[in-house]
PDB file of C-alpha atoms in Angstrom:
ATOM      1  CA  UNK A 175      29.434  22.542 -11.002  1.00  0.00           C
ATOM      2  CA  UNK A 176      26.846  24.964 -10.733  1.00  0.00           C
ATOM      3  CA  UNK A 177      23.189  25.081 -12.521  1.00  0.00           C
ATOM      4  CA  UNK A 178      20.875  22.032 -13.718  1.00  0.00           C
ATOM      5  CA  UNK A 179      22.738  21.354 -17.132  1.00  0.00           C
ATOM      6  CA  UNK A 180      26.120  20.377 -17.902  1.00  0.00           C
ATOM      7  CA  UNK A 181      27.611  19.560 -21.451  1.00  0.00           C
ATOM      8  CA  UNK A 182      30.516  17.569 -21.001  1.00  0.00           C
ATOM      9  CA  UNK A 183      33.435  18.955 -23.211  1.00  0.00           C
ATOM     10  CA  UNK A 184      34.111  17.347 -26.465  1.00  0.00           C
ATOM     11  CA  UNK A 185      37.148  15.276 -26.690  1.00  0.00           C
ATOM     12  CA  UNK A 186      36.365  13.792 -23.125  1.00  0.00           C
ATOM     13  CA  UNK A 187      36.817  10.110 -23.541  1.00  0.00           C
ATOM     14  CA  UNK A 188      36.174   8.495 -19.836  1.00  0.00           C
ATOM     15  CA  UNK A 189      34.331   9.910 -16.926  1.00  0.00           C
ATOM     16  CA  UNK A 190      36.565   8.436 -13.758  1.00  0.00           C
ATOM     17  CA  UNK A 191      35.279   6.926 -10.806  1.00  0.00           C
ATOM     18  CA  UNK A 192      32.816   8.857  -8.749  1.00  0.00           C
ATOM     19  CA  UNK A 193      33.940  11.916 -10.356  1.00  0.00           C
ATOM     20  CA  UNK A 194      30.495  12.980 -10.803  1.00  0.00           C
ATOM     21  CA  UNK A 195      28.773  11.575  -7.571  1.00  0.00           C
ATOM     22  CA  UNK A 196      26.416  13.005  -5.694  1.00  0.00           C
ATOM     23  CA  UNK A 197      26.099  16.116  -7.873  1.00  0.00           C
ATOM     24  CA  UNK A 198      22.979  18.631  -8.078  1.00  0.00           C
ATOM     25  CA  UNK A 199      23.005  18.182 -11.619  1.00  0.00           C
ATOM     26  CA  UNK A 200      19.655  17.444 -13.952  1.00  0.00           C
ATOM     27  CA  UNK A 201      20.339  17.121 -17.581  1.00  0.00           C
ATOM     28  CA  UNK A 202      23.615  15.968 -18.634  1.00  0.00           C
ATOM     29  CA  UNK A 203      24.845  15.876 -22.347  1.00  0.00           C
ATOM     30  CA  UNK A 204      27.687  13.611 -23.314  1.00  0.00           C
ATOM     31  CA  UNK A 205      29.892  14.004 -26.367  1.00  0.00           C
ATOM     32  CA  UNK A 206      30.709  12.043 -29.118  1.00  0.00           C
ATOM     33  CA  UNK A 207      33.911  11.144 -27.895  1.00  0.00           C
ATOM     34  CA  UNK A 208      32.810  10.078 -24.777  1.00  0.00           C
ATOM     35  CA  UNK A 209      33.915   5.775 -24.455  1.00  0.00           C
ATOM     36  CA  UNK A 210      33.894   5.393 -20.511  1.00  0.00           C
ATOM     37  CA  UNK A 211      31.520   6.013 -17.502  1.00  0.00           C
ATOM     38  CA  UNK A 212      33.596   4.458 -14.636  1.00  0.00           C
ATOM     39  CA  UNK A 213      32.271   2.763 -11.428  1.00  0.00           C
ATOM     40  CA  UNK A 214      29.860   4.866  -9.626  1.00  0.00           C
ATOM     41  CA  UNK A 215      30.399   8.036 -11.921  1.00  0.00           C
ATOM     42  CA  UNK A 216      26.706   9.520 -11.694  1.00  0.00           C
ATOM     43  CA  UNK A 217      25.596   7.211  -8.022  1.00  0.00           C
ATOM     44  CA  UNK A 218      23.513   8.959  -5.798  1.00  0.00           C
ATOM     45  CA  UNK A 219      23.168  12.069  -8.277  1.00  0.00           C
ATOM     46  CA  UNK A 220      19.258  12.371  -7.282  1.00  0.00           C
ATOM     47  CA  UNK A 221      18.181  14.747  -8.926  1.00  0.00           C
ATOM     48  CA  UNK A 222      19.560  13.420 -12.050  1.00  0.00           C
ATOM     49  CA  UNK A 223      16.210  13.523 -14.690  1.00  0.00           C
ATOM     50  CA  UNK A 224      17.922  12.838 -18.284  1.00  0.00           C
ATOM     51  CA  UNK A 225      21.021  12.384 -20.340  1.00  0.00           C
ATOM     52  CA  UNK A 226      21.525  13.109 -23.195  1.00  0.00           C
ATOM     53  CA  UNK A 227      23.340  10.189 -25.537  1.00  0.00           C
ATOM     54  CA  UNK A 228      25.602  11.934 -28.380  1.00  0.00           C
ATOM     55  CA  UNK A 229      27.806   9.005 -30.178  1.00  0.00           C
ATOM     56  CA  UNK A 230      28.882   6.082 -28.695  1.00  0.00           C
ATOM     57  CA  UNK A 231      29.806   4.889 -25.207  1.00  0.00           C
ATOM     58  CA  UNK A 232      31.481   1.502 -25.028  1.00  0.00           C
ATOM     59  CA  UNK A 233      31.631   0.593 -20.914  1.00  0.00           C
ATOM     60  CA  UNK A 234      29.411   1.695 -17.522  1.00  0.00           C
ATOM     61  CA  UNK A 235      30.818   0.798 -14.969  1.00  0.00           C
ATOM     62  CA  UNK A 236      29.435  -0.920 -11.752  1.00  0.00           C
ATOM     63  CA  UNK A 237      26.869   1.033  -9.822  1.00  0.00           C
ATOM     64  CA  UNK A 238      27.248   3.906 -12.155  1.00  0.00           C
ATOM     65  CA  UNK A 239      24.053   5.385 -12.104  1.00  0.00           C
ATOM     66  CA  UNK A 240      22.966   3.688  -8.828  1.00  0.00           C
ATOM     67  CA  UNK A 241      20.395   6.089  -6.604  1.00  0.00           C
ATOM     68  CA  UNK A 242      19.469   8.093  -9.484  1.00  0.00           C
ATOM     69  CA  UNK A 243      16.459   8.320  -8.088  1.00  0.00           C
ATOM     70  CA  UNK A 244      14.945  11.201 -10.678  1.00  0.00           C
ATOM     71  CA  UNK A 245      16.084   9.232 -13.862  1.00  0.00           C
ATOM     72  CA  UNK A 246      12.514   7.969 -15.434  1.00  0.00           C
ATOM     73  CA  UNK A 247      14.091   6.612 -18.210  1.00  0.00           C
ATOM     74  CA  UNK A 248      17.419   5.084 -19.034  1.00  0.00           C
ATOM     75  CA  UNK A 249      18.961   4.338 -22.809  1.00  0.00           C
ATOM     76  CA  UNK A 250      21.668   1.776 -23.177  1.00  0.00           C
ATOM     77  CA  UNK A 251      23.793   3.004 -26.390  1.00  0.00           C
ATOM     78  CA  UNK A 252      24.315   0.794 -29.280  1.00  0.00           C
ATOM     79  CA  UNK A 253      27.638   1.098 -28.382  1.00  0.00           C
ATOM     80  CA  UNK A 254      27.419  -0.832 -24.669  1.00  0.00           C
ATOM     81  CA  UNK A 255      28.445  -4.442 -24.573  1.00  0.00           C
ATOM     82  CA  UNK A 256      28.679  -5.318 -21.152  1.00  0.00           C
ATOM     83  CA  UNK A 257      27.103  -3.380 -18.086  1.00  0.00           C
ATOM     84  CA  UNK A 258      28.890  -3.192 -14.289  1.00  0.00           C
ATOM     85  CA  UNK A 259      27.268  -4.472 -11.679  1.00  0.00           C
ATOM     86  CA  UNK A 260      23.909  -2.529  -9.869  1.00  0.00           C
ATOM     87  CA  UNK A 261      24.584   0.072 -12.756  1.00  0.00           C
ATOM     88  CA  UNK A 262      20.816   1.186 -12.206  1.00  0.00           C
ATOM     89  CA  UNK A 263      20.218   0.136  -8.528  1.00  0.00           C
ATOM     90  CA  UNK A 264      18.357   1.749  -6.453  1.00  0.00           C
ATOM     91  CA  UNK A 265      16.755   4.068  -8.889  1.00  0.00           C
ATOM     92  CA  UNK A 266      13.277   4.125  -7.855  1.00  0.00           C
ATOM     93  CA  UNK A 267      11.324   6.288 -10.690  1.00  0.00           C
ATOM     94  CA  UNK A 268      12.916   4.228 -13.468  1.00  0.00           C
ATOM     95  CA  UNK A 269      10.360   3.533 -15.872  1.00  0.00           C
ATOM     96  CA  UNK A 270      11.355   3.324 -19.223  1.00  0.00           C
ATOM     97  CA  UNK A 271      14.822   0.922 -20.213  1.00  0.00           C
ATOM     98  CA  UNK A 272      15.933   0.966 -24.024  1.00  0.00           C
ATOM     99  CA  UNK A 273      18.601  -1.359 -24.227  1.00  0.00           C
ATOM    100  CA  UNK A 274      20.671  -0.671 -28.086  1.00  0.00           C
ATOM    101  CA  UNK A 275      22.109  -3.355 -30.056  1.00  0.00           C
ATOM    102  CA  UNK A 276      25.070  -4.390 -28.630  1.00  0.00           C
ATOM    103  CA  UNK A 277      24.314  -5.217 -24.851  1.00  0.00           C
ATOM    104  CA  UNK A 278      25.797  -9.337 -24.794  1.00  0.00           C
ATOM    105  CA  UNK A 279      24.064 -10.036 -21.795  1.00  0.00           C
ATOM    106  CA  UNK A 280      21.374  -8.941 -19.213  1.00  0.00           C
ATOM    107  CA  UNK A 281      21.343  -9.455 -15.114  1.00  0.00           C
ATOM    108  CA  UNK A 282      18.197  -8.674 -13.795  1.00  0.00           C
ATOM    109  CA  UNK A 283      20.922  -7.525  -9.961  1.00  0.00           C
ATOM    110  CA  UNK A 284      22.135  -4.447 -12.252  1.00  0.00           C
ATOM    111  CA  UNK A 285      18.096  -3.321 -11.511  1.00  0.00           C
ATOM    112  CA  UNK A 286      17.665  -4.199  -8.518  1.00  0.00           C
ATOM    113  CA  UNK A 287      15.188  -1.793  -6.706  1.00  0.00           C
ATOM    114  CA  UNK A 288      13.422  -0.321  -9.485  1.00  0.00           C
ATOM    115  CA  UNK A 289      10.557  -0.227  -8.016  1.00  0.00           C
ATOM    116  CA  UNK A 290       8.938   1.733 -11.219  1.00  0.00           C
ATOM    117  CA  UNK A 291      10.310  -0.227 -13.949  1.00  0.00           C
ATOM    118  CA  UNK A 292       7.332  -0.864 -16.111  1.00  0.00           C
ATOM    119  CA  UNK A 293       8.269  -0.459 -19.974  1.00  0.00           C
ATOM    120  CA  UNK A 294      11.501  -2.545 -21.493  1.00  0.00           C
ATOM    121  CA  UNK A 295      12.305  -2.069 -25.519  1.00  0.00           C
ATOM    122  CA  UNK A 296      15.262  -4.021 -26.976  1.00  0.00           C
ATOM    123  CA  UNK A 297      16.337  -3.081 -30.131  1.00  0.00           C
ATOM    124  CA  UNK A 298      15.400  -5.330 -33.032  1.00  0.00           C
ATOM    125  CA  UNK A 299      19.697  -6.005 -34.379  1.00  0.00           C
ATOM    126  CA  UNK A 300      20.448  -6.736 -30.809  1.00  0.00           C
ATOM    127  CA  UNK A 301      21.991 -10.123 -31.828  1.00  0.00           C
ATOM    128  CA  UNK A 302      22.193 -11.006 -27.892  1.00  0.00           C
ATOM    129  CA  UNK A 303      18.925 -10.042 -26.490  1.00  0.00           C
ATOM    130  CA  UNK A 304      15.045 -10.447 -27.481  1.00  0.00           C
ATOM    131  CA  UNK A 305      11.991  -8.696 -25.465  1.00  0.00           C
ATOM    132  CA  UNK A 306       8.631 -10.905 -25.541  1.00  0.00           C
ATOM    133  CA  UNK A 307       5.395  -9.882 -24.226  1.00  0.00           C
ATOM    134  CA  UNK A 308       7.890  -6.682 -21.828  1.00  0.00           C
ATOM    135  CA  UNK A 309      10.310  -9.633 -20.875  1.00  0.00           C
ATOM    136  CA  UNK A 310      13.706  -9.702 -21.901  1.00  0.00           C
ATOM    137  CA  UNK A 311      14.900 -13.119 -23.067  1.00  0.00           C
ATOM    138  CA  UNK A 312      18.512 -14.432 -24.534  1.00  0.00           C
ATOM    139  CA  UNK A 313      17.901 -13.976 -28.654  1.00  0.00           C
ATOM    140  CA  UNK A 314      17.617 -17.862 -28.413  1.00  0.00           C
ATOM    141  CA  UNK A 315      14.692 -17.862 -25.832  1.00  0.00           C
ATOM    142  CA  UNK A 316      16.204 -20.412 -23.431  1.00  0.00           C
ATOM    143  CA  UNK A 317      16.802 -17.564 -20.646  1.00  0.00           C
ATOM    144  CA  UNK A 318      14.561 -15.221 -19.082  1.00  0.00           C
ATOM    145  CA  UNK A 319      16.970 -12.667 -18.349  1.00  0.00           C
ATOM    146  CA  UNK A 320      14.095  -9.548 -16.504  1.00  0.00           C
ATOM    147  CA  UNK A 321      10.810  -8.253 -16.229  1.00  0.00           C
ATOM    148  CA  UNK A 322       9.373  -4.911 -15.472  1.00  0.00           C
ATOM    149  CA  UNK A 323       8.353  -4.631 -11.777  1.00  0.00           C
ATOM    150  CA  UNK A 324       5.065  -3.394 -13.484  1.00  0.00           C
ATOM    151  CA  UNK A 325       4.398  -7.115 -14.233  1.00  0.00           C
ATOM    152  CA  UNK A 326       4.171  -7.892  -9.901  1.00  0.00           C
ATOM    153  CA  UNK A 327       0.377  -7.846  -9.758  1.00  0.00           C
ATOM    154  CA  UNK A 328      -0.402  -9.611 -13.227  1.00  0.00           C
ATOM    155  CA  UNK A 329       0.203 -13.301 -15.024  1.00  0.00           C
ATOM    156  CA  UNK A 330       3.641 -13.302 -17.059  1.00  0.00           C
ATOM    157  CA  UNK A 331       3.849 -16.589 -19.072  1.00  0.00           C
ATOM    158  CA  UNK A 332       7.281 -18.113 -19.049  1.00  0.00           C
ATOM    159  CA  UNK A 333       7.452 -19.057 -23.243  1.00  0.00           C
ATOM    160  CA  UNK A 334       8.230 -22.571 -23.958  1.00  0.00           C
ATOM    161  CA  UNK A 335      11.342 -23.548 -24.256  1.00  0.00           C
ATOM    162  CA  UNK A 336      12.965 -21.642 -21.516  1.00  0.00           C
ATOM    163  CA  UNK A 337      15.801 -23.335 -19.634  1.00  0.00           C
ATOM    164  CA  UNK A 338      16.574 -21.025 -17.240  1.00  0.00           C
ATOM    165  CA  UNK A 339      15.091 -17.726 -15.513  1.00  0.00           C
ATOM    166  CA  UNK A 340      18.003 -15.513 -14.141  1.00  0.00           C
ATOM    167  CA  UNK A 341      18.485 -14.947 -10.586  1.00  0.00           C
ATOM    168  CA  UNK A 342      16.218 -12.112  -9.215  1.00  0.00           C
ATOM    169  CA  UNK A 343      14.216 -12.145 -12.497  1.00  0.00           C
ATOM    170  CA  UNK A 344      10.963 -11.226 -10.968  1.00  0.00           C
ATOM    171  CA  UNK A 345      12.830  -9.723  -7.568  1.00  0.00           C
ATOM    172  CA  UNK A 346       9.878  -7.035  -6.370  1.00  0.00           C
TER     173      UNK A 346
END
């Protein structure tokens, strides 16, 4: 594919495995239709800077945007229940994560190396997932699930009742 921008045609339902690897893209838009980003669709893409959410997707797949090292910001869609493994690994300049409603659960691993990470917004009807204070927690507060990397050279207070803090939690 040639250029910065690519609109991925309507009525495109899954983007396969690696299919759009290591690409010179910048901006991509994906449709409506679009359900599926497959294992390692977008990895090592680096000069990958924004996407462009239109509808719905319902599955990313492990490592899909891993290396991504341009992305600043990264939206989950409403849509997303469950996120592959390393999804966002390795992308350094992350900054911002939105996470939509329907995320079920949170592993700080899928982040692992984002160095940057330093603003995390869950959305309020996420029935799942809670963010206290730039920390995400389990809705019921008994699991820290991440913080921001931004939080490394400050205090974070743990909030009572907390059972558990997931592996790699405060990795960085």
């Amino acid at each position: 594919k040639e250029g910065p921008t690519y609109e991925i045609p309507e009525g495109t339902e899954i983007l396969e495995v690696d299919s759009m690897s290591v690409t010179q893209l910048e901006y991509v838009i994906f449709p409506e239709t679009l359900r599926t980003i497959a294992e390692g669709c977008f990895s090592y893409s680096y000069l990958l800077r924004e996407i462009e959410w239109n509808g719905s997707v319902d599955s990313i797949g492990d490592h899909a945007f891993k290396g991504c090292i341009s992305l600043e910001s990264a939206t989950i869609p409403d849509g997303v229940r469950e996120l592959g493994d390393g999804v966002f690994n390795e992308c350094n300049n992350l900054r911002e994560l939105d996470i939509g409603s329907g995320l079920e659960a949170l592993d700080a691993t899928m982040f692992a190396e984002c160095t940057s990470l330093e603003t995390i917004t869950v959305s309020p009807s996420n029935k799942n997932l809670t963010c206290v204070d730039g920390i995400v927690y389990t809705k019921d507060m008994k699991t820290l699930c991440l913080a921001p990397k931004a939080l490394a050279n400050t205090t974070a207070i743990v909030r009572d009742g907390v059972r558990e803090v997931g592996g790699y939690s405060f990795n960085g």
